[in-house]
Structure formats: structure tokens, C-alpha cells
Amino acid sequence: MIKELTPNGAGASKPPGSKPEPSPSTTSRQNTPGPKTEAKTKATHRKDKRTRRSRIYPTLPLEESLRLGDAIHQHASGERVNRLTLFKAINKSPTSSASQMLITASAKYRITNGSYVADYLELTEQGKVASDPSANPIQRMKARFELGIQNIEPFNALYTKYKGKRLPSLDVMTDALKEAKLDVADAKECIEMFIVNCKFIGLLQTIAGSETLLPIEAVLEEHSKSSGTPIHSISSSNPLPPTNTAKKTDAKINLDNVCFYITTI
């Protein structure tokens, strides 16, 4: 038998061939992560943090996102509708990743109100016009510009900087987003989405062999001429000037030129 001293000095018998138990200090060293393990853990946390950055722009083009509004017009007469009922009508799973992306993008464009877990989906006022096939074409185009460009901060920054000019390279537009101090998760993805929306609305046209970003006013005027729809019909916020029907009563009368007829009473 082998005797092993216990912490109080007493001997304890152990059977032959048995291994000595590790000391507390040895066990502590084994459970403590080394420098490499700690560095790897921190790197993983940083990576997870980067991938969880929220985007300040939609990840689907405006044209594709408007399909949700089209479905609400077609199956719910443009009114508030139960989410599950709507997706059953269009034969799509309401819980699929594609459906969730569509609802999220539509909400980010402000076409609809309601998330992919909401009970009901509802068109916004602008979304109702932008997705209504029977709406005034000038009104519809203007609403699509506001939803797809003007309301999205990085898209509007690029439009404001380059409208009326030739579209620069991707690197130059990336620098423009940095100068605007916008927290864009993926500059390339953001710029590509902006270009796709501009083409859909009609803002990006080829002039003299170069892609030029036209101002929305020029596009509306061009569309007005081709469709025969007057631009002033896009809004009722500009009333006609008031008509003055009041009679002038304060005009001075020259009594020297007035002839008086006097008769006896």
C-alpha cells in the first residue's frame, strides 16, 4: 500500500497502481483559457457584432417591394388586411424568409405598415398611390420617387449630389456616402440598390452615351407630355388664385363733371 499525506499531515492508504489526484492549482491552470483561446473568442464576438449591423436602406428593389402593395390592392381592395389571409391569397408562405424580407423591405420603403409578425398589414397613403394601377400616372411616379429615393437617407444623399450630372464610378459614390457621414453597412449593395430604383422610376437615362441622373421634375414633365397628363394635376395643394368678385366702392367721384337735375317738390 502507498500512503499519501493529506493536507492535515495524516497518511491515507491508496491501492497500488492508482494515479495521484491533481492538485487544485493544476486543475485551475487546466480550466483557464489561454491567450489564443481568448483572442479567438473576442474575434468571434466582433464578427457577430458586424453581421448584426442594421441597414438604413431596404435590401430589395422598390419594384419588387411594391408587389406587396399590388397584392393588397388586388385581394383586399387596398384596405387593411390580415397577413395570413393575404399570403394565402397569393399562394406564398407567410413565414418563409422570402416573405419576411418582402414585408420588411416594404415597411422600410414605407409602402406598408406592419412587420412580418404583425397580425395585419396596411398600405400607407403614399404606398396606396404608388402601387395603385388605376392612380394618376404622374401621381404614381411622384409617390414612387418619394418612397424609393427621397425617403431613404443614403439614396436621397446620392440623388441630391448627382442629379443633373453623369453618374460617377462606384468608388466615387462610396466616398460621397462617407462624406455624408452615413452609417452604411455595405456601400456597394446600397449604391447598386439606388441605381436599380433610379432606373425603375426613370431617373437614370443614357444621354450622349453616358448614364445621367435626371431631376425628378424633368422626368415628370417628360412623362406629362408623353401621357397627356398635366403636371398640375398631381397635387391639390396649389389652389387656383382667388377670383376678386367684390365691387370697388372706394373710387373717388369727380363732382365737377356730374350734372344735377333739380325739380320742384
PDB file of C-alpha atoms in Angstrom:
ATOM      1  CA  MET A   1       0.000   0.000   0.000  1.00  0.00           C
ATOM      2  CA  ILE A   2       1.105   3.583  -0.764  1.00  0.00           C
ATOM      3  CA  LYS A   3       0.487   6.262   1.779  1.00  0.00           C
ATOM      4  CA  GLU A   4      -0.255   9.821   0.697  1.00  0.00           C
ATOM      5  CA  LEU A   5      -0.126  12.693   3.057  1.00  0.00           C
ATOM      6  CA  THR A   6      -3.358  14.587   3.425  1.00  0.00           C
ATOM      7  CA  PRO A   7      -3.401  18.363   3.955  1.00  0.00           C
ATOM      8  CA  ASN A   8      -3.533  17.808   7.752  1.00  0.00           C
ATOM      9  CA  GLY A   9      -0.463  15.583   7.604  1.00  0.00           C
ATOM     10  CA  ALA A  10      -2.264  12.274   8.207  1.00  0.00           C
ATOM     11  CA  GLY A  11      -1.389   9.410   5.976  1.00  0.00           C
ATOM     12  CA  ALA A  12      -4.023   7.831   3.740  1.00  0.00           C
ATOM     13  CA  SER A  13      -3.679   4.418   2.157  1.00  0.00           C
ATOM     14  CA  LYS A  14      -4.138   4.103  -1.625  1.00  0.00           C
ATOM     15  CA  PRO A  15      -4.184   0.901  -3.633  1.00  0.00           C
ATOM     16  CA  PRO A  16      -1.057   0.115  -5.701  1.00  0.00           C
ATOM     17  CA  GLY A  17      -1.063   1.449  -9.289  1.00  0.00           C
ATOM     18  CA  SER A  18      -3.518   4.282  -8.649  1.00  0.00           C
ATOM     19  CA  LYS A  19      -2.699   7.754 -10.055  1.00  0.00           C
ATOM     20  CA  PRO A  20      -2.298  10.672  -7.716  1.00  0.00           C
ATOM     21  CA  GLU A  21      -5.115  13.198  -7.778  1.00  0.00           C
ATOM     22  CA  PRO A  22      -4.264  16.546  -9.417  1.00  0.00           C
ATOM     23  CA  SER A  23      -3.671  19.423  -7.073  1.00  0.00           C
ATOM     24  CA  PRO A  24      -6.143  22.377  -7.030  1.00  0.00           C
ATOM     25  CA  SER A  25      -3.556  24.634  -8.650  1.00  0.00           C
ATOM     26  CA  THR A  26      -3.100  22.181 -11.556  1.00  0.00           C
ATOM     27  CA  THR A  27      -6.876  21.940 -12.110  1.00  0.00           C
ATOM     28  CA  SER A  28      -7.188  25.733 -12.108  1.00  0.00           C
ATOM     29  CA  ARG A  29      -4.485  26.051 -14.760  1.00  0.00           C
ATOM     30  CA  GLN A  30      -6.202  23.449 -16.970  1.00  0.00           C
ATOM     31  CA  ASN A  31      -9.582  25.280 -16.873  1.00  0.00           C
ATOM     32  CA  THR A  32      -8.153  28.740 -17.555  1.00  0.00           C
ATOM     33  CA  PRO A  33      -8.319  29.649 -21.289  1.00  0.00           C
ATOM     34  CA  GLY A  34      -5.033  30.521 -22.906  1.00  0.00           C
ATOM     35  CA  PRO A  35      -4.224  33.709 -24.815  1.00  0.00           C
ATOM     36  CA  LYS A  36      -5.066  32.120 -28.200  1.00  0.00           C
ATOM     37  CA  THR A  37      -8.484  30.980 -26.984  1.00  0.00           C
ATOM     38  CA  GLU A  38      -9.311  34.437 -25.611  1.00  0.00           C
ATOM     39  CA  ALA A  39      -8.249  36.145 -28.853  1.00  0.00           C
ATOM     40  CA  LYS A  40     -10.368  33.744 -30.912  1.00  0.00           C
ATOM     41  CA  THR A  41     -13.418  34.369 -28.689  1.00  0.00           C
ATOM     42  CA  LYS A  42     -13.057  38.162 -28.996  1.00  0.00           C
ATOM     43  CA  ALA A  43     -12.698  37.911 -32.773  1.00  0.00           C
ATOM     44  CA  THR A  44     -15.878  35.828 -32.959  1.00  0.00           C
ATOM     45  CA  HIS A  45     -17.771  38.412 -30.898  1.00  0.00           C
ATOM     46  CA  ARG A  46     -16.533  41.224 -33.160  1.00  0.00           C
ATOM     47  CA  LYS A  47     -17.613  39.272 -36.242  1.00  0.00           C
ATOM     48  CA  ASP A  48     -21.077  38.630 -34.795  1.00  0.00           C
ATOM     49  CA  LYS A  49     -21.387  42.326 -33.995  1.00  0.00           C
ATOM     50  CA  ARG A  50     -20.523  43.288 -37.578  1.00  0.00           C
ATOM     51  CA  THR A  51     -23.031  40.883 -39.096  1.00  0.00           C
ATOM     52  CA  ARG A  52     -25.804  42.207 -36.837  1.00  0.00           C
ATOM     53  CA  ARG A  53     -25.499  45.830 -38.056  1.00  0.00           C
ATOM     54  CA  SER A  54     -28.877  47.032 -39.207  1.00  0.00           C
ATOM     55  CA  ARG A  55     -29.177  48.558 -42.661  1.00  0.00           C
ATOM     56  CA  ILE A  56     -30.587  52.052 -43.085  1.00  0.00           C
ATOM     57  CA  TYR A  57     -31.759  51.166 -46.592  1.00  0.00           C
ATOM     58  CA  PRO A  58     -34.003  48.384 -47.945  1.00  0.00           C
ATOM     59  CA  THR A  59     -32.359  45.210 -49.210  1.00  0.00           C
ATOM     60  CA  LEU A  60     -34.900  44.692 -52.010  1.00  0.00           C
ATOM     61  CA  PRO A  61     -35.540  46.969 -55.005  1.00  0.00           C
ATOM     62  CA  LEU A  62     -38.579  49.248 -54.933  1.00  0.00           C
ATOM     63  CA  GLU A  63     -40.188  47.468 -57.885  1.00  0.00           C
ATOM     64  CA  GLU A  64     -40.080  44.122 -56.092  1.00  0.00           C
ATOM     65  CA  SER A  65     -41.268  45.616 -52.788  1.00  0.00           C
ATOM     66  CA  LEU A  66     -44.289  47.174 -54.490  1.00  0.00           C
ATOM     67  CA  ARG A  67     -45.610  43.678 -55.168  1.00  0.00           C
ATOM     68  CA  LEU A  68     -46.909  43.549 -51.615  1.00  0.00           C
ATOM     69  CA  GLY A  69     -48.913  46.713 -52.270  1.00  0.00           C
ATOM     70  CA  ASP A  70     -50.144  45.266 -55.557  1.00  0.00           C
ATOM     71  CA  ALA A  71     -51.395  42.191 -53.698  1.00  0.00           C
ATOM     72  CA  ILE A  72     -53.242  44.329 -51.138  1.00  0.00           C
ATOM     73  CA  HIS A  73     -54.945  46.258 -53.946  1.00  0.00           C
ATOM     74  CA  GLN A  74     -55.842  43.064 -55.790  1.00  0.00           C
ATOM     75  CA  HIS A  75     -57.057  40.930 -52.895  1.00  0.00           C
ATOM     76  CA  ALA A  76     -58.141  43.488 -50.272  1.00  0.00           C
ATOM     77  CA  SER A  77     -59.240  46.488 -52.348  1.00  0.00           C
ATOM     78  CA  GLY A  78     -56.297  48.460 -50.958  1.00  0.00           C
ATOM     79  CA  GLU A  79     -57.581  48.186 -47.380  1.00  0.00           C
ATOM     80  CA  ARG A  80     -56.124  46.789 -44.154  1.00  0.00           C
ATOM     81  CA  VAL A  81     -55.811  43.009 -44.404  1.00  0.00           C
ATOM     82  CA  ASN A  82     -54.875  40.043 -42.222  1.00  0.00           C
ATOM     83  CA  ARG A  83     -51.307  38.989 -43.008  1.00  0.00           C
ATOM     84  CA  LEU A  84     -52.032  35.251 -43.098  1.00  0.00           C
ATOM     85  CA  THR A  85     -55.107  35.755 -45.279  1.00  0.00           C
ATOM     86  CA  LEU A  86     -53.149  37.876 -47.758  1.00  0.00           C
ATOM     87  CA  PHE A  87     -50.315  35.390 -48.158  1.00  0.00           C
ATOM     88  CA  LYS A  88     -52.784  32.556 -48.531  1.00  0.00           C
ATOM     89  CA  ALA A  89     -54.419  34.502 -51.370  1.00  0.00           C
ATOM     90  CA  ILE A  90     -51.110  34.953 -53.200  1.00  0.00           C
ATOM     91  CA  ASN A  91     -50.126  31.336 -52.502  1.00  0.00           C
ATOM     92  CA  LYS A  92     -46.978  32.120 -50.521  1.00  0.00           C
ATOM     93  CA  SER A  93     -45.812  31.030 -47.089  1.00  0.00           C
ATOM     94  CA  PRO A  94     -46.081  33.908 -44.601  1.00  0.00           C
ATOM     95  CA  THR A  95     -43.178  32.501 -42.556  1.00  0.00           C
ATOM     96  CA  SER A  96     -40.666  31.906 -45.353  1.00  0.00           C
ATOM     97  CA  SER A  97     -37.520  34.017 -45.425  1.00  0.00           C
ATOM     98  CA  ALA A  98     -38.510  35.479 -48.806  1.00  0.00           C
ATOM     99  CA  SER A  99     -41.893  36.617 -47.459  1.00  0.00           C
ATOM    100  CA  GLN A 100     -40.304  38.112 -44.356  1.00  0.00           C
ATOM    101  CA  MET A 101     -37.788  40.025 -46.484  1.00  0.00           C
ATOM    102  CA  LEU A 102     -40.594  41.341 -48.679  1.00  0.00           C
ATOM    103  CA  ILE A 103     -42.615  42.625 -45.711  1.00  0.00           C
ATOM    104  CA  THR A 104     -39.518  44.165 -44.102  1.00  0.00           C
ATOM    105  CA  ALA A 105     -38.456  45.939 -47.301  1.00  0.00           C
ATOM    106  CA  SER A 106     -41.990  47.192 -47.937  1.00  0.00           C
ATOM    107  CA  ALA A 107     -42.116  48.655 -44.427  1.00  0.00           C
ATOM    108  CA  LYS A 108     -38.672  50.254 -44.800  1.00  0.00           C
ATOM    109  CA  TYR A 109     -39.815  51.931 -48.026  1.00  0.00           C
ATOM    110  CA  ARG A 110     -42.970  52.984 -46.112  1.00  0.00           C
ATOM    111  CA  ILE A 111     -45.193  51.266 -48.652  1.00  0.00           C
ATOM    112  CA  THR A 112     -46.923  49.346 -45.876  1.00  0.00           C
ATOM    113  CA  ASN A 113     -47.248  49.401 -42.103  1.00  0.00           C
ATOM    114  CA  GLY A 114     -46.739  46.179 -40.148  1.00  0.00           C
ATOM    115  CA  SER A 115     -43.863  43.744 -39.608  1.00  0.00           C
ATOM    116  CA  TYR A 116     -43.644  40.091 -40.641  1.00  0.00           C
ATOM    117  CA  VAL A 117     -45.056  39.101 -37.222  1.00  0.00           C
ATOM    118  CA  ALA A 118     -47.909  41.627 -37.254  1.00  0.00           C
ATOM    119  CA  ASP A 119     -51.465  40.383 -37.481  1.00  0.00           C
ATOM    120  CA  TYR A 120     -52.407  42.962 -40.107  1.00  0.00           C
ATOM    121  CA  LEU A 121     -50.724  44.777 -42.981  1.00  0.00           C
ATOM    122  CA  GLU A 122     -51.887  48.163 -44.225  1.00  0.00           C
ATOM    123  CA  LEU A 123     -50.875  50.483 -47.055  1.00  0.00           C
ATOM    124  CA  THR A 124     -49.597  53.952 -46.233  1.00  0.00           C
ATOM    125  CA  GLU A 125     -51.061  56.919 -48.113  1.00  0.00           C
ATOM    126  CA  GLN A 126     -48.029  57.121 -50.406  1.00  0.00           C
ATOM    127  CA  GLY A 127     -47.873  53.348 -50.722  1.00  0.00           C
ATOM    128  CA  LYS A 128     -51.503  53.222 -51.791  1.00  0.00           C
ATOM    129  CA  VAL A 129     -50.847  55.649 -54.663  1.00  0.00           C
ATOM    130  CA  ALA A 130     -47.509  54.121 -55.669  1.00  0.00           C
ATOM    131  CA  SER A 131     -48.967  50.628 -56.050  1.00  0.00           C
ATOM    132  CA  ASP A 132     -52.405  51.524 -57.451  1.00  0.00           C
ATOM    133  CA  PRO A 133     -52.587  50.660 -61.176  1.00  0.00           C
ATOM    134  CA  SER A 134     -55.591  52.964 -61.597  1.00  0.00           C
ATOM    135  CA  ALA A 135     -53.922  56.000 -59.981  1.00  0.00           C
ATOM    136  CA  ASN A 136     -52.963  59.112 -61.915  1.00  0.00           C
ATOM    137  CA  PRO A 137     -49.671  58.175 -63.650  1.00  0.00           C
ATOM    138  CA  ILE A 138     -47.970  61.422 -62.614  1.00  0.00           C
ATOM    139  CA  GLN A 139     -49.104  60.984 -59.019  1.00  0.00           C
ATOM    140  CA  ARG A 140     -47.940  57.366 -59.066  1.00  0.00           C
ATOM    141  CA  MET A 141     -44.483  58.290 -60.391  1.00  0.00           C
ATOM    142  CA  LYS A 142     -44.085  61.094 -57.852  1.00  0.00           C
ATOM    143  CA  ALA A 143     -45.083  58.766 -54.991  1.00  0.00           C
ATOM    144  CA  ARG A 144     -42.595  56.142 -56.163  1.00  0.00           C
ATOM    145  CA  PHE A 145     -39.819  58.730 -56.212  1.00  0.00           C
ATOM    146  CA  GLU A 146     -40.645  59.835 -52.676  1.00  0.00           C
ATOM    147  CA  LEU A 147     -40.771  56.244 -51.392  1.00  0.00           C
ATOM    148  CA  GLY A 148     -37.864  54.799 -53.346  1.00  0.00           C
ATOM    149  CA  ILE A 149     -35.398  57.704 -53.268  1.00  0.00           C
ATOM    150  CA  GLN A 150     -36.385  60.714 -51.195  1.00  0.00           C
ATOM    151  CA  ASN A 151     -37.420  58.868 -48.019  1.00  0.00           C
ATOM    152  CA  ILE A 152     -34.263  56.677 -47.923  1.00  0.00           C
ATOM    153  CA  GLU A 153     -31.443  58.755 -46.456  1.00  0.00           C
ATOM    154  CA  PRO A 154     -28.429  57.343 -48.390  1.00  0.00           C
ATOM    155  CA  PHE A 155     -30.413  57.225 -51.649  1.00  0.00           C
ATOM    156  CA  ASN A 156     -31.534  60.822 -51.236  1.00  0.00           C
ATOM    157  CA  ALA A 157     -27.963  61.909 -50.458  1.00  0.00           C
ATOM    158  CA  LEU A 158     -26.718  60.391 -53.718  1.00  0.00           C
ATOM    159  CA  TYR A 159     -29.632  61.813 -55.706  1.00  0.00           C
ATOM    160  CA  THR A 160     -29.158  65.322 -54.308  1.00  0.00           C
ATOM    161  CA  LYS A 161     -25.429  65.284 -55.059  1.00  0.00           C
ATOM    162  CA  TYR A 162     -25.574  63.895 -58.596  1.00  0.00           C
ATOM    163  CA  LYS A 163     -28.935  64.939 -60.072  1.00  0.00           C
ATOM    164  CA  GLY A 164     -28.456  66.569 -63.458  1.00  0.00           C
ATOM    165  CA  LYS A 165     -24.962  65.037 -63.749  1.00  0.00           C
ATOM    166  CA  ARG A 166     -23.322  61.972 -65.218  1.00  0.00           C
ATOM    167  CA  LEU A 167     -23.313  59.111 -62.754  1.00  0.00           C
ATOM    168  CA  PRO A 168     -19.770  58.629 -61.360  1.00  0.00           C
ATOM    169  CA  SER A 169     -17.969  55.394 -60.530  1.00  0.00           C
ATOM    170  CA  LEU A 170     -18.796  53.148 -57.593  1.00  0.00           C
ATOM    171  CA  ASP A 171     -15.723  54.284 -55.648  1.00  0.00           C
ATOM    172  CA  VAL A 172     -16.617  57.956 -56.044  1.00  0.00           C
ATOM    173  CA  MET A 173     -20.181  57.357 -54.825  1.00  0.00           C
ATOM    174  CA  THR A 174     -18.823  55.343 -51.893  1.00  0.00           C
ATOM    175  CA  ASP A 175     -16.720  58.353 -50.907  1.00  0.00           C
ATOM    176  CA  ALA A 176     -19.834  60.539 -51.197  1.00  0.00           C
ATOM    177  CA  LEU A 177     -21.658  58.357 -48.671  1.00  0.00           C
ATOM    178  CA  LYS A 178     -18.688  58.600 -46.302  1.00  0.00           C
ATOM    179  CA  GLU A 179     -18.623  62.392 -46.681  1.00  0.00           C
ATOM    180  CA  ALA A 180     -22.320  62.466 -45.806  1.00  0.00           C
ATOM    181  CA  LYS A 181     -21.406  60.580 -42.591  1.00  0.00           C
ATOM    182  CA  LEU A 182     -23.994  57.875 -43.191  1.00  0.00           C
ATOM    183  CA  ASP A 183     -23.609  54.545 -41.421  1.00  0.00           C
ATOM    184  CA  VAL A 184     -23.982  52.306 -44.468  1.00  0.00           C
ATOM    185  CA  ALA A 185     -23.362  48.630 -43.721  1.00  0.00           C
ATOM    186  CA  ASP A 186     -22.493  47.701 -47.317  1.00  0.00           C
ATOM    187  CA  ALA A 187     -21.744  50.669 -49.604  1.00  0.00           C
ATOM    188  CA  LYS A 188     -21.670  48.594 -52.794  1.00  0.00           C
ATOM    189  CA  GLU A 189     -25.030  46.979 -52.056  1.00  0.00           C
ATOM    190  CA  CYS A 190     -26.534  50.347 -51.135  1.00  0.00           C
ATOM    191  CA  ILE A 191     -25.340  52.067 -54.328  1.00  0.00           C
ATOM    192  CA  GLU A 192     -26.481  49.194 -56.539  1.00  0.00           C
ATOM    193  CA  MET A 193     -29.951  49.342 -54.942  1.00  0.00           C
ATOM    194  CA  PHE A 194     -30.045  53.098 -55.533  1.00  0.00           C
ATOM    195  CA  ILE A 195     -29.189  52.640 -59.224  1.00  0.00           C
ATOM    196  CA  VAL A 196     -31.832  49.921 -59.679  1.00  0.00           C
ATOM    197  CA  ASN A 197     -34.506  52.185 -58.155  1.00  0.00           C
ATOM    198  CA  CYS A 198     -33.443  55.136 -60.303  1.00  0.00           C
ATOM    199  CA  LYS A 199     -33.786  53.029 -63.457  1.00  0.00           C
ATOM    200  CA  PHE A 200     -37.210  51.781 -62.378  1.00  0.00           C
ATOM    201  CA  ILE A 201     -38.527  55.295 -61.718  1.00  0.00           C
ATOM    202  CA  GLY A 202     -36.958  56.655 -64.902  1.00  0.00           C
ATOM    203  CA  LEU A 203     -34.380  58.955 -63.323  1.00  0.00           C
ATOM    204  CA  LEU A 204     -31.372  57.261 -64.910  1.00  0.00           C
ATOM    205  CA  GLN A 205     -31.205  57.708 -68.674  1.00  0.00           C
ATOM    206  CA  THR A 206     -28.466  57.417 -71.287  1.00  0.00           C
ATOM    207  CA  ILE A 207     -27.589  60.809 -72.758  1.00  0.00           C
ATOM    208  CA  ALA A 208     -24.721  61.173 -75.250  1.00  0.00           C
ATOM    209  CA  GLY A 209     -23.520  57.688 -74.371  1.00  0.00           C
ATOM    210  CA  SER A 210     -23.362  58.304 -70.619  1.00  0.00           C
ATOM    211  CA  GLU A 211     -25.773  57.428 -67.836  1.00  0.00           C
ATOM    212  CA  THR A 212     -27.180  60.681 -66.484  1.00  0.00           C
ATOM    213  CA  LEU A 213     -29.237  61.148 -63.342  1.00  0.00           C
ATOM    214  CA  LEU A 214     -32.178  63.363 -64.259  1.00  0.00           C
ATOM    215  CA  PRO A 215     -34.034  65.548 -61.735  1.00  0.00           C
ATOM    216  CA  ILE A 216     -37.487  64.264 -60.862  1.00  0.00           C
ATOM    217  CA  GLU A 217     -39.041  67.495 -62.218  1.00  0.00           C
ATOM    218  CA  ALA A 218     -37.632  66.794 -65.690  1.00  0.00           C
ATOM    219  CA  VAL A 219     -38.868  63.200 -65.614  1.00  0.00           C
ATOM    220  CA  LEU A 220     -42.365  64.272 -64.530  1.00  0.00           C
ATOM    221  CA  GLU A 221     -42.500  66.891 -67.278  1.00  0.00           C
ATOM    222  CA  GLU A 222     -41.373  64.391 -69.903  1.00  0.00           C
ATOM    223  CA  HIS A 223     -43.913  61.835 -68.704  1.00  0.00           C
ATOM    224  CA  SER A 224     -46.602  64.511 -68.666  1.00  0.00           C
ATOM    225  CA  LYS A 225     -46.011  65.316 -72.332  1.00  0.00           C
ATOM    226  CA  SER A 226     -45.997  61.671 -73.400  1.00  0.00           C
ATOM    227  CA  SER A 227     -49.097  60.719 -71.383  1.00  0.00           C
ATOM    228  CA  GLY A 228     -51.044  63.929 -71.878  1.00  0.00           C
ATOM    229  CA  THR A 229     -51.473  64.321 -68.113  1.00  0.00           C
ATOM    230  CA  PRO A 230     -50.883  67.866 -66.864  1.00  0.00           C
ATOM    231  CA  ILE A 231     -48.340  68.149 -64.068  1.00  0.00           C
ATOM    232  CA  HIS A 232     -50.555  70.469 -62.015  1.00  0.00           C
ATOM    233  CA  SER A 233     -52.966  67.555 -61.564  1.00  0.00           C
ATOM    234  CA  ILE A 234     -50.533  65.721 -59.285  1.00  0.00           C
ATOM    235  CA  SER A 235     -51.490  67.762 -56.266  1.00  0.00           C
ATOM    236  CA  SER A 236     -54.409  69.749 -54.980  1.00  0.00           C
ATOM    237  CA  SER A 237     -52.138  71.686 -52.611  1.00  0.00           C
ATOM    238  CA  ASN A 238     -51.745  74.514 -55.145  1.00  0.00           C
ATOM    239  CA  PRO A 239     -55.177  76.111 -55.408  1.00  0.00           C
ATOM    240  CA  LEU A 240     -56.090  78.452 -58.199  1.00  0.00           C
ATOM    241  CA  PRO A 241     -55.678  82.144 -57.426  1.00  0.00           C
ATOM    242  CA  PRO A 242     -58.849  83.607 -55.878  1.00  0.00           C
ATOM    243  CA  THR A 243     -61.178  85.495 -58.114  1.00  0.00           C
ATOM    244  CA  ASN A 244     -61.968  89.041 -56.931  1.00  0.00           C
ATOM    245  CA  THR A 245     -65.712  89.485 -57.310  1.00  0.00           C
ATOM    246  CA  ALA A 246     -66.069  92.372 -54.933  1.00  0.00           C
ATOM    247  CA  LYS A 247     -67.145  95.689 -56.422  1.00  0.00           C
ATOM    248  CA  LYS A 248     -64.943  98.674 -55.954  1.00  0.00           C
ATOM    249  CA  THR A 249     -66.735 101.155 -53.741  1.00  0.00           C
ATOM    250  CA  ASP A 250     -63.890 103.372 -52.721  1.00  0.00           C
ATOM    251  CA  ALA A 251     -63.331 105.035 -56.092  1.00  0.00           C
ATOM    252  CA  LYS A 252     -63.319 108.819 -55.965  1.00  0.00           C
ATOM    253  CA  ILE A 253     -66.090 110.591 -57.907  1.00  0.00           C
ATOM    254  CA  ASN A 254     -65.363 113.913 -59.593  1.00  0.00           C
ATOM    255  CA  LEU A 255     -68.421 116.008 -58.776  1.00  0.00           C
ATOM    256  CA  ASP A 256     -67.342 118.781 -61.163  1.00  0.00           C
ATOM    257  CA  ASN A 257     -68.331 116.618 -64.121  1.00  0.00           C
ATOM    258  CA  VAL A 258     -71.678 115.497 -62.672  1.00  0.00           C
ATOM    259  CA  CYS A 259     -74.849 117.088 -63.940  1.00  0.00           C
ATOM    260  CA  PHE A 260     -77.609 117.555 -61.351  1.00  0.00           C
ATOM    261  CA  TYR A 261     -81.277 117.839 -62.410  1.00  0.00           C
ATOM    262  CA  ILE A 262     -83.285 119.936 -59.978  1.00  0.00           C
ATOM    263  CA  THR A 263     -87.084 119.778 -59.831  1.00  0.00           C
ATOM    264  CA  THR A 264     -89.706 121.395 -57.633  1.00  0.00           C
ATOM    265  CA  ILE A 265     -91.290 119.381 -54.894  1.00  0.00           C
TER     266      ILE A 265
END
